[in-house]
PDB file of C-alpha atoms in Angstrom:
ATOM      1  CA  UNK A 229     101.173 325.507 239.236  1.00 68.00           C
ATOM      2  CA  UNK A 230      99.126 322.180 238.335  1.00 86.00           C
ATOM      3  CA  UNK A 231      99.854 319.246 236.916  1.00 94.00           C
ATOM      4  CA  UNK A 232      99.089 317.975 233.368  1.00 96.00           C
ATOM      5  CA  UNK A 233      97.544 314.015 234.151  1.00 97.00           C
ATOM      6  CA  UNK A 234      96.756 311.835 231.251  1.00 97.00           C
ATOM      7  CA  UNK A 235      93.225 309.800 232.302  1.00 97.00           C
ATOM      8  CA  UNK A 236      93.652 306.543 230.358  1.00 96.00           C
ATOM      9  CA  UNK A 237      90.793 304.659 229.909  1.00 96.00           C
ATOM     10  CA  UNK A 238      90.781 301.283 229.834  1.00 94.00           C
ATOM     11  CA  UNK A 239      88.105 298.346 229.583  1.00 90.00           C
ATOM     12  CA  UNK A 240      84.204 300.028 229.609  1.00 87.00           C
ATOM     13  CA  UNK A 241      80.298 298.557 228.766  1.00 85.00           C
ATOM     14  CA  UNK A 242      79.549 299.363 224.570  1.00 84.00           C
ATOM     15  CA  UNK A 243      75.957 301.073 224.668  1.00 86.00           C
ATOM     16  CA  UNK A 244      73.201 298.646 223.344  1.00 90.00           C
ATOM     17  CA  UNK A 245      71.086 300.957 221.659  1.00 92.00           C
ATOM     18  CA  UNK A 246      70.517 304.894 220.456  1.00 94.00           C
ATOM     19  CA  UNK A 247      69.011 305.659 224.241  1.00 94.00           C
ATOM     20  CA  UNK A 248      71.630 303.660 225.891  1.00 93.00           C
ATOM     21  CA  UNK A 249      74.701 305.817 223.605  1.00 92.00           C
ATOM     22  CA  UNK A 250      72.560 309.165 224.287  1.00 95.00           C
ATOM     23  CA  UNK A 251      72.609 308.512 228.562  1.00 94.00           C
ATOM     24  CA  UNK A 252      76.391 307.666 228.721  1.00 92.00           C
ATOM     25  CA  UNK A 253      77.056 310.714 226.100  1.00 93.00           C
ATOM     26  CA  UNK A 254      74.793 313.164 228.383  1.00 96.00           C
ATOM     27  CA  UNK A 255      76.867 312.154 231.413  1.00 95.00           C
ATOM     28  CA  UNK A 256      80.658 312.459 230.131  1.00 94.00           C
ATOM     29  CA  UNK A 257      79.415 315.861 228.956  1.00 95.00           C
ATOM     30  CA  UNK A 258      77.697 316.586 232.975  1.00 96.00           C
ATOM     31  CA  UNK A 259      81.641 314.571 234.532  1.00 95.00           C
ATOM     32  CA  UNK A 260      83.420 317.497 231.364  1.00 95.00           C
ATOM     33  CA  UNK A 261      81.222 320.280 233.262  1.00 94.00           C
ATOM     34  CA  UNK A 262      81.768 318.811 236.707  1.00 94.00           C
ATOM     35  CA  UNK A 263      85.709 319.204 235.669  1.00 94.00           C
ATOM     36  CA  UNK A 264      85.244 322.309 234.087  1.00 93.00           C
ATOM     37  CA  UNK A 265      88.887 324.596 233.432  1.00 94.00           C
ATOM     38  CA  UNK A 266      90.632 321.473 234.796  1.00 96.00           C
ATOM     39  CA  UNK A 267      90.572 319.580 231.144  1.00 96.00           C
ATOM     40  CA  UNK A 268      93.325 320.192 229.058  1.00 96.00           C
ATOM     41  CA  UNK A 269      91.968 317.524 225.937  1.00 96.00           C
ATOM     42  CA  UNK A 270      89.150 315.615 226.761  1.00 94.00           C
ATOM     43  CA  UNK A 271      90.464 312.985 224.338  1.00 94.00           C
ATOM     44  CA  UNK A 272      88.636 310.672 222.221  1.00 93.00           C
ATOM     45  CA  UNK A 273      88.348 306.339 222.367  1.00 91.00           C
ATOM     46  CA  UNK A 274      90.672 304.664 220.798  1.00 91.00           C
ATOM     47  CA  UNK A 275      90.398 302.150 218.403  1.00 88.00           C
ATOM     48  CA  UNK A 276      91.502 298.439 219.272  1.00 84.00           C
ATOM     49  CA  UNK A 277      94.251 298.316 216.728  1.00 85.00           C
ATOM     50  CA  UNK A 278      97.801 299.000 217.666  1.00 87.00           C
ATOM     51  CA  UNK A 279     100.729 298.113 216.521  1.00 88.00           C
ATOM     52  CA  UNK A 280     104.034 297.655 218.819  1.00 91.00           C
ATOM     53  CA  UNK A 281     107.173 299.304 217.820  1.00 92.00           C
ATOM     54  CA  UNK A 282     110.698 297.882 219.603  1.00 94.00           C
ATOM     55  CA  UNK A 283     110.312 295.909 222.928  1.00 93.00           C
ATOM     56  CA  UNK A 284     106.334 297.524 224.780  1.00 88.00           C
ATOM     57  CA  UNK A 285     103.683 296.272 226.110  1.00 87.00           C
ATOM     58  CA  UNK A 286      99.634 296.736 224.755  1.00 87.00           C
ATOM     59  CA  UNK A 287      98.229 299.597 227.639  1.00 87.00           C
ATOM     60  CA  UNK A 288      94.973 297.723 226.534  1.00 87.00           C
ATOM     61  CA  UNK A 289      93.871 301.462 226.939  1.00 93.00           C
ATOM     62  CA  UNK A 290      89.651 302.206 225.607  1.00 92.00           C
ATOM     63  CA  UNK A 291      90.462 306.519 225.517  1.00 94.00           C
ATOM     64  CA  UNK A 292      91.597 308.856 227.515  1.00 97.00           C
ATOM     65  CA  UNK A 293      91.641 312.879 228.663  1.00 97.00           C
ATOM     66  CA  UNK A 294      94.159 315.324 229.546  1.00 97.00           C
ATOM     67  CA  UNK A 295      93.558 316.964 232.661  1.00 97.00           C
ATOM     68  CA  UNK A 296      95.290 319.552 235.185  1.00 97.00           C
ATOM     69  CA  UNK A 297      95.409 318.963 238.606  1.00 97.00           C
ATOM     70  CA  UNK A 298      97.862 320.433 241.895  1.00 96.00           C
ATOM     71  CA  UNK A 299      98.371 317.265 242.888  1.00 95.00           C
ATOM     72  CA  UNK A 300      98.193 313.329 242.245  1.00 96.00           C
ATOM     73  CA  UNK A 301      95.253 312.668 244.770  1.00 97.00           C
ATOM     74  CA  UNK A 302      93.720 315.731 243.134  1.00 96.00           C
ATOM     75  CA  UNK A 303      93.662 314.501 239.831  1.00 97.00           C
ATOM     76  CA  UNK A 304      92.275 310.999 241.633  1.00 97.00           C
ATOM     77  CA  UNK A 305      89.709 313.182 243.265  1.00 96.00           C
ATOM     78  CA  UNK A 306      88.528 314.032 239.360  1.00 96.00           C
ATOM     79  CA  UNK A 307      87.832 311.006 239.481  1.00 96.00           C
ATOM     80  CA  UNK A 308      84.964 310.928 241.370  1.00 94.00           C
ATOM     81  CA  UNK A 309      81.458 309.228 239.540  1.00 92.00           C
ATOM     82  CA  UNK A 310      83.510 309.135 236.267  1.00 95.00           C
ATOM     83  CA  UNK A 311      81.037 307.951 234.204  1.00 94.00           C
ATOM     84  CA  UNK A 312      83.721 305.081 232.337  1.00 94.00           C
ATOM     85  CA  UNK A 313      83.969 303.468 236.037  1.00 95.00           C
ATOM     86  CA  UNK A 314      79.930 303.685 235.869  1.00 91.00           C
ATOM     87  CA  UNK A 315      79.965 301.882 232.781  1.00 89.00           C
ATOM     88  CA  UNK A 316      82.939 298.960 234.297  1.00 92.00           C
ATOM     89  CA  UNK A 317      86.062 300.495 233.138  1.00 94.00           C
ATOM     90  CA  UNK A 318      88.790 301.303 234.678  1.00 96.00           C
ATOM     91  CA  UNK A 319      91.122 304.798 234.528  1.00 97.00           C
ATOM     92  CA  UNK A 320      94.720 304.682 234.982  1.00 96.00           C
ATOM     93  CA  UNK A 321      96.036 308.502 236.555  1.00 98.00           C
ATOM     94  CA  UNK A 322      99.496 309.391 234.646  1.00 97.00           C
ATOM     95  CA  UNK A 323     101.728 312.509 236.243  1.00 97.00           C
ATOM     96  CA  UNK A 324     102.605 314.041 232.558  1.00 96.00           C
ATOM     97  CA  UNK A 325     106.921 314.573 233.673  1.00 93.00           C
ATOM     98  CA  UNK A 326     107.708 318.737 232.721  1.00 86.00           C
ATOM     99  CA  UNK A 327     111.001 318.958 230.996  1.00 87.00           C
ATOM    100  CA  UNK A 328     112.757 321.719 232.078  1.00 88.00           C
ATOM    101  CA  UNK A 329     113.444 323.931 229.301  1.00 86.00           C
ATOM    102  CA  UNK A 330     110.723 323.427 227.265  1.00 75.00           C
TER     103      UNK A 330
END
């Protein structure tokens, strides 16, 4: 059974023109197509405004996606040719922990 993984995006360049924005979106749509049924939630960009409650630290995340894969290595393999990496960003791949009974 596949596990869920969060792709936590950080950094990356913003498009400098409408044409560049369309090219970026086209690259994302192509990646979504390649990832196919592994995509649970395509995610969204995250606003820079945030508030820390308690003793946590800001992640610096700029967006997220949720995918399924059979292993951490398989999830990491889905980042090959990822559009976020092509625009100077980074991706942290985090496995979601299964909680018994939930």
